[in-house]
PDB file of C-alpha atoms and ligand atoms in Angstrom:
ATOM      1  CA  MET A  60      60.691 116.208   1.959  1.00  0.00           C
ATOM      2  CA  THR A  61      57.340 117.914   1.699  1.00  0.00           C
ATOM      3  CA  GLU A  62      55.056 121.042   2.962  1.00  0.00           C
ATOM      4  CA  HIS A  63      52.355 119.854   5.571  1.00  0.00           C
ATOM      5  CA  SER A  64      48.946 121.974   6.265  1.00  0.00           C
ATOM      6  CA  THR A  65      49.470 124.214   3.421  1.00  0.00           C
ATOM      7  CA  VAL A  66      46.509 126.254   2.557  1.00  0.00           C
ATOM      8  CA  THR A  67      45.060 127.994   0.199  1.00  0.00           C
ATOM      9  CA  LEU A  68      42.149 131.396   1.201  1.00  0.00           C
ATOM     10  CA  GLU A  69      40.363 133.020  -1.280  1.00  0.00           C
ATOM     11  CA  THR A  70      40.330 136.809  -1.318  1.00  0.00           C
ATOM     12  CA  ALA A  71      39.503 139.367  -3.411  1.00  0.00           C
ATOM     13  CA  THR A  72      40.431 142.359  -0.991  1.00  0.00           C
ATOM     14  CA  ALA A  73      43.708 143.797  -2.176  1.00  0.00           C
ATOM     15  CA  VAL A  74      47.283 144.830  -0.395  1.00  0.00           C
ATOM     16  CA  PRO A  75      48.185 146.168   1.773  1.00  0.00           C
ATOM     17  CA  LEU A  76      45.587 143.332   3.760  1.00  0.00           C
ATOM     18  CA  PRO A  77      44.941 144.297   7.836  1.00  0.00           C
ATOM     19  CA  ASP A  78      47.411 141.147   8.561  1.00  0.00           C
ATOM     20  CA  ALA A  79      49.933 141.902   6.135  1.00  0.00           C
ATOM     21  CA  GLN A  80      54.038 141.766   8.066  1.00  0.00           C
ATOM     22  CA  THR A  81      56.715 143.509   7.407  1.00  0.00           C
ATOM     23  CA  VAL A  82      59.963 140.926   7.566  1.00  0.00           C
ATOM     24  CA  THR A  83      62.805 142.518   9.763  1.00  0.00           C
ATOM     25  CA  GLU A  84      65.605 139.541   9.418  1.00  0.00           C
ATOM     26  CA  VAL A  85      66.114 136.434   6.951  1.00  0.00           C
ATOM     27  CA  GLU A  86      69.266 134.507   7.857  1.00  0.00           C
ATOM     28  CA  HIS A  87      69.784 131.230   5.499  1.00  0.00           C
ATOM     29  CA  TYR A  88      71.260 127.657   7.370  1.00  0.00           C
ATOM     30  CA  THR A  89      71.399 124.936   4.416  1.00  0.00           C
ATOM     31  CA  ASP A  90      69.205 125.053   1.290  1.00  0.00           C
ATOM     32  CA  SER A  91      66.262 123.233   2.861  1.00  0.00           C
ATOM     33  CA  LEU A  92      66.806 125.590   6.180  1.00  0.00           C
ATOM     34  CA  PHE A  93      66.537 129.340   7.209  1.00  0.00           C
ATOM     35  CA  ARG A  94      64.503 131.305   9.676  1.00  0.00           C
ATOM     36  CA  PHE A  95      63.198 135.025   9.338  1.00  0.00           C
ATOM     37  CA  ARG A  96      61.587 138.048  11.873  1.00  0.00           C
ATOM     38  CA  VAL A  97      58.482 139.793  10.622  1.00  0.00           C
ATOM     39  CA  THR A  98      56.965 142.507  12.898  1.00  0.00           C
ATOM     40  CA  ARG A  99      54.606 141.784  16.109  1.00  0.00           C
ATOM     41  CA  PRO A 100      50.751 143.064  15.500  1.00  0.00           C
ATOM     42  CA  ALA A 101      50.691 145.709  18.592  1.00  0.00           C
ATOM     43  CA  SER A 102      47.158 144.022  19.684  1.00  0.00           C
ATOM     44  CA  MET A 103      48.480 140.251  19.314  1.00  0.00           C
ATOM     45  CA  ARG A 104      48.622 137.391  22.656  1.00  0.00           C
ATOM     46  CA  PHE A 105      50.247 134.610  22.520  1.00  0.00           C
ATOM     47  CA  ARG A 106      51.827 131.569  24.474  1.00  0.00           C
ATOM     48  CA  SER A 107      55.034 131.254  24.413  1.00  0.00           C
ATOM     49  CA  GLY A 108      54.732 127.165  21.806  1.00  0.00           C
ATOM     50  CA  GLU A 109      51.662 128.016  20.098  1.00  0.00           C
ATOM     51  CA  PHE A 110      51.383 128.735  16.195  1.00  0.00           C
ATOM     52  CA  VAL A 111      49.680 131.161  13.728  1.00  0.00           C
ATOM     53  CA  MET A 112      49.027 131.068  10.157  1.00  0.00           C
ATOM     54  CA  ILE A 113      51.694 133.127   7.475  1.00  0.00           C
ATOM     55  CA  GLY A 114      51.855 133.160   4.278  1.00  0.00           C
ATOM     56  CA  LEU A 115      52.428 135.374   1.070  1.00  0.00           C
ATOM     57  CA  MET A 116      49.706 137.378  -0.975  1.00  0.00           C
ATOM     58  CA  GLY A 117      48.635 136.023  -4.367  1.00  0.00           C
ATOM     59  CA  ASP A 118      49.043 137.540  -8.132  1.00  0.00           C
ATOM     60  CA  PRO A 119      46.038 138.586  -8.814  1.00  0.00           C
ATOM     61  CA  HIS A 120      43.571 136.386 -11.104  1.00  0.00           C
ATOM     62  CA  PRO A 121      44.511 138.246 -14.521  1.00  0.00           C
ATOM     63  CA  GLU A 122      40.473 138.758 -14.746  1.00  0.00           C
ATOM     64  CA  THR A 123      38.982 138.072 -11.994  1.00  0.00           C
ATOM     65  CA  GLY A 124      41.314 140.687  -9.706  1.00  0.00           C
ATOM     66  CA  LYS A 125      40.908 137.939  -7.048  1.00  0.00           C
ATOM     67  CA  GLN A 126      43.580 136.901  -5.347  1.00  0.00           C
ATOM     68  CA  LYS A 127      45.643 133.631  -3.769  1.00  0.00           C
ATOM     69  CA  HIS A 128      47.229 134.216  -0.179  1.00  0.00           C
ATOM     70  CA  LEU A 129      49.291 130.811   0.269  1.00  0.00           C
ATOM     71  CA  LEU A 130      49.191 129.888   4.422  1.00  0.00           C
ATOM     72  CA  ARG A 131      50.629 127.608   6.310  1.00  0.00           C
ATOM     73  CA  ALA A 132      50.695 126.182  10.118  1.00  0.00           C
ATOM     74  CA  TYR A 133      53.705 128.211  11.400  1.00  0.00           C
ATOM     75  CA  SER A 134      55.175 127.597  15.471  1.00  0.00           C
ATOM     76  CA  ILE A 135      56.578 130.802  17.050  1.00  0.00           C
ATOM     77  CA  ALA A 136      60.196 130.344  17.581  1.00  0.00           C
ATOM     78  CA  SER A 137      60.542 133.636  20.055  1.00  0.00           C
ATOM     79  CA  PRO A 138      59.676 133.685  23.101  1.00  0.00           C
ATOM     80  CA  ALA A 139      55.426 135.650  24.275  1.00  0.00           C
ATOM     81  CA  TRP A 140      57.684 139.299  24.680  1.00  0.00           C
ATOM     82  CA  ASP A 141      59.110 139.367  21.686  1.00  0.00           C
ATOM     83  CA  ASP A 142      58.623 142.693  20.044  1.00  0.00           C
ATOM     84  CA  THR A 143      59.187 140.848  16.774  1.00  0.00           C
ATOM     85  CA  LEU A 144      58.109 137.189  15.374  1.00  0.00           C
ATOM     86  CA  GLN A 145      60.859 134.866  14.993  1.00  0.00           C
ATOM     87  CA  PHE A 146      59.965 131.188  12.446  1.00  0.00           C
ATOM     88  CA  TYR A 147      61.982 128.684  11.640  1.00  0.00           C
ATOM     89  CA  SER A 148      61.670 126.700   8.323  1.00  0.00           C
ATOM     90  CA  ILE A 149      62.351 124.286   5.690  1.00  0.00           C
ATOM     91  CA  LYS A 150      62.486 125.082   1.562  1.00  0.00           C
ATOM     92  CA  VAL A 151      60.953 122.678  -0.324  1.00  0.00           C
ATOM     93  CA  ASP A 152      61.803 123.684  -4.936  1.00  0.00           C
ATOM     94  CA  ASN A 153      58.519 122.730  -4.841  1.00  0.00           C
ATOM     95  CA  GLY A 154      56.487 123.140  -2.158  1.00  0.00           C
ATOM     96  CA  PRO A 155      54.120 125.722  -2.864  1.00  0.00           C
ATOM     97  CA  LEU A 156      55.178 128.352   0.124  1.00  0.00           C
ATOM     98  CA  THR A 157      58.214 127.473   0.550  1.00  0.00           C
ATOM     99  CA  SER A 158      59.112 127.606  -2.616  1.00  0.00           C
ATOM    100  CA  ARG A 159      58.360 131.782  -2.691  1.00  0.00           C
ATOM    101  CA  LEU A 160      59.571 132.454   0.443  1.00  0.00           C
ATOM    102  CA  GLN A 161      61.674 131.129   1.185  1.00  0.00           C
ATOM    103  CA  HIS A 162      63.193 134.121  -0.862  1.00  0.00           C
ATOM    104  CA  ILE A 163      62.250 136.610   1.537  1.00  0.00           C
ATOM    105  CA  LYS A 164      63.713 139.102   1.985  1.00  0.00           C
ATOM    106  CA  VAL A 165      64.026 142.895   4.599  1.00  0.00           C
ATOM    107  CA  GLY A 166      61.569 144.879   3.909  1.00  0.00           C
ATOM    108  CA  ASP A 167      58.855 141.982   2.013  1.00  0.00           C
ATOM    109  CA  GLN A 168      55.295 141.768   3.551  1.00  0.00           C
ATOM    110  CA  VAL A 169      54.272 138.262   4.131  1.00  0.00           C
ATOM    111  CA  ILE A 170      49.988 137.466   5.665  1.00  0.00           C
ATOM    112  CA  LEU A 171      50.493 137.136   9.581  1.00  0.00           C
ATOM    113  CA  LYS A 172      47.165 135.315  11.528  1.00  0.00           C
ATOM    114  CA  PRO A 173      48.216 137.169  14.291  1.00  0.00           C
ATOM    115  CA  LYS A 174      45.415 133.925  16.092  1.00  0.00           C
ATOM    116  CA  SER A 175      46.921 131.725  17.983  1.00  0.00           C
ATOM    117  CA  VAL A 176      46.576 128.441  18.393  1.00  0.00           C
ATOM    118  CA  GLY A 177      48.537 124.959  19.707  1.00  0.00           C
ATOM    119  CA  THR A 178      48.886 121.947  22.824  1.00  0.00           C
ATOM    120  CA  LEU A 179      53.014 122.952  23.434  1.00  0.00           C
ATOM    121  CA  VAL A 180      51.721 125.269  25.887  1.00  0.00           C
ATOM    122  CA  HIS A 181      52.767 125.124  29.369  1.00  0.00           C
ATOM    123  CA  ASP A 182      48.485 125.530  30.474  1.00  0.00           C
ATOM    124  CA  ALA A 183      48.240 121.382  29.362  1.00  0.00           C
ATOM    125  CA  LEU A 184      51.084 119.948  31.674  1.00  0.00           C
ATOM    126  CA  THR A 185      51.099 119.225  35.078  1.00  0.00           C
ATOM    127  CA  PRO A 186      53.835 120.289  37.984  1.00  0.00           C
ATOM    128  CA  ALA A 187      56.923 117.871  37.852  1.00  0.00           C
ATOM    129  CA  ASN A 188      60.800 117.952  37.922  1.00  0.00           C
ATOM    130  CA  ARG A 189      61.775 117.780  34.918  1.00  0.00           C
ATOM    131  CA  ILE A 190      60.325 118.970  31.360  1.00  0.00           C
ATOM    132  CA  TRP A 191      61.512 117.251  27.918  1.00  0.00           C
ATOM    133  CA  PHE A 192      61.230 119.269  25.137  1.00  0.00           C
ATOM    134  CA  PHE A 193      61.647 116.306  21.917  1.00  0.00           C
ATOM    135  CA  SER A 194      62.294 117.569  18.481  1.00  0.00           C
ATOM    136  CA  THR A 195      62.672 116.435  15.063  1.00  0.00           C
ATOM    137  CA  GLY A 196      64.326 118.911  11.822  1.00  0.00           C
ATOM    138  CA  THR A 197      61.776 122.402  12.159  1.00  0.00           C
ATOM    139  CA  GLY A 198      60.173 120.614  15.295  1.00  0.00           C
ATOM    140  CA  ILE A 199      62.340 122.410  17.510  1.00  0.00           C
ATOM    141  CA  ALA A 200      60.463 125.776  16.559  1.00  0.00           C
ATOM    142  CA  PRO A 201      57.946 125.856  19.422  1.00  0.00           C
ATOM    143  CA  PHE A 202      61.103 124.938  21.626  1.00  0.00           C
ATOM    144  CA  ALA A 203      63.376 127.865  20.463  1.00  0.00           C
ATOM    145  CA  SER A 204      60.205 130.104  22.474  1.00  0.00           C
ATOM    146  CA  LEU A 205      59.267 127.747  25.471  1.00  0.00           C
ATOM    147  CA  LEU A 206      62.906 127.604  26.252  1.00  0.00           C
ATOM    148  CA  ARG A 207      63.279 131.359  26.781  1.00  0.00           C
ATOM    149  CA  GLU A 208      59.940 131.371  28.226  1.00  0.00           C
ATOM    150  CA  PRO A 209      60.792 132.499  31.921  1.00  0.00           C
ATOM    151  CA  GLU A 210      57.765 130.076  33.036  1.00  0.00           C
ATOM    152  CA  THR A 211      59.351 127.323  31.870  1.00  0.00           C
ATOM    153  CA  TYR A 212      62.459 127.724  34.150  1.00  0.00           C
ATOM    154  CA  GLU A 213      59.229 129.062  37.401  1.00  0.00           C
ATOM    155  CA  ARG A 214      57.620 125.007  36.240  1.00  0.00           C
ATOM    156  CA  PHE A 215      60.681 123.209  35.733  1.00  0.00           C
ATOM    157  CA  ASP A 216      63.772 121.899  37.569  1.00  0.00           C
ATOM    158  CA  GLN A 217      65.544 119.716  34.461  1.00  0.00           C
ATOM    159  CA  VAL A 218      64.456 120.920  31.072  1.00  0.00           C
ATOM    160  CA  ILE A 219      65.764 119.192  28.416  1.00  0.00           C
ATOM    161  CA  LEU A 220      65.696 119.387  24.776  1.00  0.00           C
ATOM    162  CA  THR A 221      66.780 116.968  22.371  1.00  0.00           C
ATOM    163  CA  HIS A 222      67.316 117.828  18.349  1.00  0.00           C
ATOM    164  CA  THR A 223      67.543 115.046  15.952  1.00  0.00           C
ATOM    165  CA  CYS A 224      68.349 115.829  12.435  1.00  0.00           C
ATOM    166  CA  ARG A 225      70.172 113.905   9.179  1.00  0.00           C
ATOM    167  CA  ASP A 226      73.376 116.388   9.333  1.00  0.00           C
ATOM    168  CA  VAL A 227      75.635 118.017  11.456  1.00  0.00           C
ATOM    169  CA  ALA A 228      74.494 121.387   9.560  1.00  0.00           C
ATOM    170  CA  ASP A 229      70.815 121.637  10.613  1.00  0.00           C
ATOM    171  CA  LEU A 230      71.153 121.393  14.460  1.00  0.00           C
ATOM    172  CA  LYS A 231      73.178 125.158  13.710  1.00  0.00           C
ATOM    173  CA  PHE A 232      69.542 126.757  14.845  1.00  0.00           C
ATOM    174  CA  GLY A 233      69.870 124.845  17.769  1.00  0.00           C
ATOM    175  CA  LYS A 234      73.069 125.544  18.931  1.00  0.00           C
ATOM    176  CA  GLU A 235      73.044 129.314  18.840  1.00  0.00           C
ATOM    177  CA  LEU A 236      69.182 128.709  20.929  1.00  0.00           C
ATOM    178  CA  ILE A 237      71.130 127.314  23.320  1.00  0.00           C
ATOM    179  CA  ALA A 238      73.702 129.871  23.041  1.00  0.00           C
ATOM    180  CA  GLU A 239      71.176 132.998  23.416  1.00  0.00           C
ATOM    181  CA  THR A 240      69.370 130.531  26.627  1.00  0.00           C
ATOM    182  CA  LYS A 241      72.053 130.936  28.632  1.00  0.00           C
ATOM    183  CA  THR A 242      72.999 134.777  27.554  1.00  0.00           C
ATOM    184  CA  ASP A 243      69.869 135.179  27.765  1.00  0.00           C
ATOM    185  CA  ILE A 244      68.702 138.466  30.001  1.00  0.00           C
ATOM    186  CA  LEU A 245      65.721 137.175  31.115  1.00  0.00           C
ATOM    187  CA  VAL A 246      65.651 132.905  31.268  1.00  0.00           C
ATOM    188  CA  GLY A 247      70.067 133.117  31.041  1.00  0.00           C
ATOM    189  CA  GLU A 248      70.851 132.359  34.375  1.00  0.00           C
ATOM    190  CA  GLU A 249      68.564 129.507  35.405  1.00  0.00           C
ATOM    191  CA  ALA A 250      69.294 127.833  31.914  1.00  0.00           C
ATOM    192  CA  GLN A 251      73.138 127.718  32.230  1.00  0.00           C
ATOM    193  CA  GLN A 252      71.335 126.206  35.721  1.00  0.00           C
ATOM    194  CA  LYS A 253      69.026 124.517  34.630  1.00  0.00           C
ATOM    195  CA  LEU A 254      69.170 123.739  30.222  1.00  0.00           C
ATOM    196  CA  HIS A 255      70.199 120.265  29.165  1.00  0.00           C
ATOM    197  CA  TYR A 256      71.144 120.495  25.186  1.00  0.00           C
ATOM    198  CA  TYR A 257      71.286 116.834  23.263  1.00  0.00           C
ATOM    199  CA  PRO A 258      71.340 117.233  19.733  1.00  0.00           C
ATOM    200  CA  THR A 259      71.709 113.612  17.267  1.00  0.00           C
ATOM    201  CA  THR A 260      72.138 113.232  13.534  1.00  0.00           C
ATOM    202  CA  THR A 261      70.669 110.086  12.253  1.00  0.00           C
ATOM    203  CA  ARG A 262      72.425 110.480   8.329  1.00  0.00           C
ATOM    204  CA  GLU A 263      75.692 112.303   8.901  1.00  0.00           C
ATOM    205  CA  THR A 264      78.624 111.239  11.686  1.00  0.00           C
ATOM    206  CA  SER A 265      78.530 113.057  14.552  1.00  0.00           C
ATOM    207  CA  LYS A 266      79.299 112.743  18.313  1.00  0.00           C
ATOM    208  CA  LYS A 267      75.505 111.218  19.483  1.00  0.00           C
ATOM    209  CA  MET A 268      73.411 109.529  16.639  1.00  0.00           C
ATOM    210  CA  GLY A 269      70.583 107.521  16.286  1.00  0.00           C
ATOM    211  CA  ARG A 270      67.015 108.796  16.349  1.00  0.00           C
ATOM    212  CA  ILE A 271      65.861 109.875  19.716  1.00  0.00           C
ATOM    213  CA  THR A 272      63.278 107.297  19.683  1.00  0.00           C
ATOM    214  CA  SER A 273      65.584 104.683  19.790  1.00  0.00           C
ATOM    215  CA  LEU A 274      67.543 106.130  22.430  1.00  0.00           C
ATOM    216  CA  LEU A 275      65.194 106.707  24.484  1.00  0.00           C
ATOM    217  CA  GLU A 276      64.092 103.295  24.291  1.00  0.00           C
ATOM    218  CA  ASP A 277      67.876 101.602  24.634  1.00  0.00           C
ATOM    219  CA  GLY A 278      68.657 103.590  27.748  1.00  0.00           C
ATOM    220  CA  SER A 279      71.211 105.259  26.156  1.00  0.00           C
ATOM    221  CA  LEU A 280      69.712 108.874  26.177  1.00  0.00           C
ATOM    222  CA  LEU A 281      68.533 108.503  30.675  1.00  0.00           C
ATOM    223  CA  VAL A 282      72.325 107.038  30.873  1.00  0.00           C
ATOM    224  CA  ASP A 283      73.806 109.798  29.091  1.00  0.00           C
ATOM    225  CA  LEU A 284      72.204 112.734  31.548  1.00  0.00           C
ATOM    226  CA  GLY A 285      72.390 110.659  34.443  1.00  0.00           C
ATOM    227  CA  VAL A 286      68.372 110.236  35.168  1.00  0.00           C
ATOM    228  CA  THR A 287      67.628 107.071  36.685  1.00  0.00           C
ATOM    229  CA  ASP A 288      63.657 108.218  37.700  1.00  0.00           C
ATOM    230  CA  PHE A 289      62.361 108.603  35.131  1.00  0.00           C
ATOM    231  CA  ASN A 290      58.506 108.256  35.552  1.00  0.00           C
ATOM    232  CA  ALA A 291      54.764 110.027  35.401  1.00  0.00           C
ATOM    233  CA  THR A 292      55.711 111.641  38.518  1.00  0.00           C
ATOM    234  CA  ASN A 293      58.459 113.416  37.854  1.00  0.00           C
ATOM    235  CA  ASP A 294      58.732 114.025  34.295  1.00  0.00           C
ATOM    236  CA  ARG A 295      56.411 115.714  31.522  1.00  0.00           C
ATOM    237  CA  ALA A 296      57.484 116.193  27.800  1.00  0.00           C
ATOM    238  CA  MET A 297      56.593 117.941  24.590  1.00  0.00           C
ATOM    239  CA  VAL A 298      56.855 116.386  21.876  1.00  0.00           C
ATOM    240  CA  CYS A 299      57.161 117.892  17.739  1.00  0.00           C
ATOM    241  CA  GLY A 300      58.293 116.802  14.471  1.00  0.00           C
ATOM    242  CA  SER A 301      57.672 114.474  12.159  1.00  0.00           C
ATOM    243  CA  ILE A 302      54.466 112.035  11.880  1.00  0.00           C
ATOM    244  CA  GLY A 303      57.065 109.232  12.956  1.00  0.00           C
ATOM    245  CA  LEU A 304      58.463 111.021  15.851  1.00  0.00           C
ATOM    246  CA  ASN A 305      54.993 111.436  17.131  1.00  0.00           C
ATOM    247  CA  THR A 306      53.492 108.436  16.696  1.00  0.00           C
ATOM    248  CA  ASP A 307      56.358 106.241  17.860  1.00  0.00           C
ATOM    249  CA  ILE A 308      57.525 108.746  21.020  1.00  0.00           C
ATOM    250  CA  LYS A 309      53.336 107.891  21.802  1.00  0.00           C
ATOM    251  CA  ARG A 310      53.567 104.824  22.736  1.00  0.00           C
ATOM    252  CA  ILE A 311      57.326 105.011  24.819  1.00  0.00           C
ATOM    253  CA  LEU A 312      55.830 107.272  26.747  1.00  0.00           C
ATOM    254  CA  GLU A 313      52.755 106.100  27.854  1.00  0.00           C
ATOM    255  CA  ASN A 314      54.474 102.650  28.196  1.00  0.00           C
ATOM    256  CA  TYR A 315      56.129 105.214  31.115  1.00  0.00           C
ATOM    257  CA  GLY A 316      53.051 105.055  32.470  1.00  0.00           C
ATOM    258  CA  LEU A 317      52.132 109.657  31.621  1.00  0.00           C
ATOM    259  CA  ARG A 318      49.341 110.389  30.053  1.00  0.00           C
ATOM    260  CA  GLU A 319      48.012 112.840  27.220  1.00  0.00           C
ATOM    261  CA  GLY A 320      47.599 116.153  28.447  1.00  0.00           C
ATOM    262  CA  ALA A 321      45.552 118.929  26.622  1.00  0.00           C
ATOM    263  CA  ASN A 322      44.787 122.404  27.616  1.00  0.00           C
ATOM    264  CA  SER A 323      41.308 121.969  28.948  1.00  0.00           C
ATOM    265  CA  ASP A 324      43.174 118.569  30.855  1.00  0.00           C
ATOM    266  CA  PRO A 325      46.293 119.462  31.818  1.00  0.00           C
ATOM    267  CA  GLY A 326      48.299 115.715  31.602  1.00  0.00           C
ATOM    268  CA  ASP A 327      52.207 114.456  31.320  1.00  0.00           C
ATOM    269  CA  TYR A 328      53.012 114.954  28.165  1.00  0.00           C
ATOM    270  CA  VAL A 329      51.526 117.103  24.981  1.00  0.00           C
ATOM    271  CA  ILE A 330      51.809 116.469  20.622  1.00  0.00           C
ATOM    272  CA  GLU A 331      51.523 119.256  18.507  1.00  0.00           C
ATOM    273  CA  LYS A 332      49.785 117.604  15.824  1.00  0.00           C
ATOM    274  CA  ALA A 333      48.392 120.719  13.560  1.00  0.00           C
ATOM    275  CA  PHE A 334      51.984 121.956  12.137  1.00  0.00           C
ATOM    276  CA  VAL A 335      54.161 118.561  11.305  1.00  0.00           C
ATOM    277  CA  GLY A 336      57.654 120.101  10.106  1.00  0.00           C
TER     278      GLY A 336
HETATM  279  P1  A2P B 586      65.834 109.554   9.988  1.00  0.00           P
HETATM  280  O1  A2P B 586      67.519 110.327   9.399  1.00  0.00           O
HETATM  281  O2  A2P B 586      66.735 108.297  10.519  1.00  0.00           O
HETATM  282  O3  A2P B 586      64.394 109.002   8.984  1.00  0.00           O
HETATM  283  P2  A2P B 586      62.899 115.093   8.023  1.00  0.00           P
HETATM  284  O4  A2P B 586      64.379 115.484   7.655  1.00  0.00           O
HETATM  285  O5  A2P B 586      62.520 113.362   6.991  1.00  0.00           O
HETATM  286  O6  A2P B 586      61.862 116.119   8.571  1.00  0.00           O
HETATM  287  O7  A2P B 586      63.326 113.980   9.717  1.00  0.00           O
HETATM  288  C1  A2P B 586      63.956 114.951  10.657  1.00  0.00           C
HETATM  289  C2  A2P B 586      65.276 113.824  11.515  1.00  0.00           C
HETATM  290  O8  A2P B 586      63.794 112.693  12.335  1.00  0.00           O
HETATM  291  C3  A2P B 586      65.997 112.026  10.984  1.00  0.00           C
HETATM  292  O9  A2P B 586      66.922 112.372  11.868  1.00  0.00           O
HETATM  293  C4  A2P B 586      65.041 111.876  11.103  1.00  0.00           C
HETATM  294  O10 A2P B 586      66.158 110.670  11.548  1.00  0.00           O
HETATM  295  C5  A2P B 586      63.934 111.867  12.572  1.00  0.00           C
HETATM  296  N1  A2P B 586      62.770 110.677  12.697  1.00  0.00           N
HETATM  297  C6  A2P B 586      61.807 110.573  11.235  1.00  0.00           C
HETATM  298  N2  A2P B 586      61.327 109.984  11.935  1.00  0.00           N
HETATM  299  C7  A2P B 586      61.281 109.040  13.127  1.00  0.00           C
HETATM  300  C8  A2P B 586      60.980 108.453  13.616  1.00  0.00           C
HETATM  301  N3  A2P B 586      59.399 107.519  13.552  1.00  0.00           N
HETATM  302  N4  A2P B 586      61.797 108.977  15.786  1.00  0.00           N
HETATM  303  C9  A2P B 586      62.483 109.054  15.476  1.00  0.00           C
HETATM  304  N5  A2P B 586      62.986 110.252  14.331  1.00  0.00           N
HETATM  305  C10 A2P B 586      62.682 109.768  13.381  1.00  0.00           C
END
């Protein structure tokens, strides 16, 4: 795995930074996956599904005193109404940011640029009956926000989350998310009626194997869920995952007649381009 979209930002600012937030929770899932929570700036507003830049402070340069900060786009994996902000991350041993970020502990500080952006927002989709959240790997993160967002259930009768990973252990974050969503005080009751979870693995044996793109193309995803009328009238989709997933699913959705949407021009599906898990 590689770290995408990591940027370095050189600044002369000394710590504490105005954008520093405190880590409140860390949980490790596997050698390559973990989640963490940080405090939320009091004035920060965002729409469920958006991402922000997160990072760590670098050491001051011995001569100039300047610090290099490493920042990377991270989808916010908690809903807009939550008091704290959750993130779900890969760990890459030689990755400039996550090689260090994976060692954060409760009480540590991270940099959070509170300006949020993104295409995986309700404003970018027109109304329909069903919403599909297609994810691979850490691409599930924005859906951890949208699944706990009341608007998701107000707008759609059925909400389907697909999550494809290499191994069974990589699915744990998603399984816990589904359990928490179904008992959530705000959306739990509706989620129990409307939410369908479709996990698959591609390397390790599990109940359902295969890439979601293959399962959609060969019809088995629709058969498994009892969907006989997948089309641009009934269905909307949000996609977040590997570059391969984004490219392949775009073609499949367009073959079904779905049209890509944007904040400025709502449509039938949206793909997160800025953040790749
Ligand atoms: P595969 O094991 O067949 O490559 P990664 O761990 O590399 O980020 O991948 C996460 C998951 O995304 C894996 O299960 C991987 O399947 C799957 N994947 C990779 N490329 C695609 C693609 N083009 N379409 C659908 N799924 C993909």
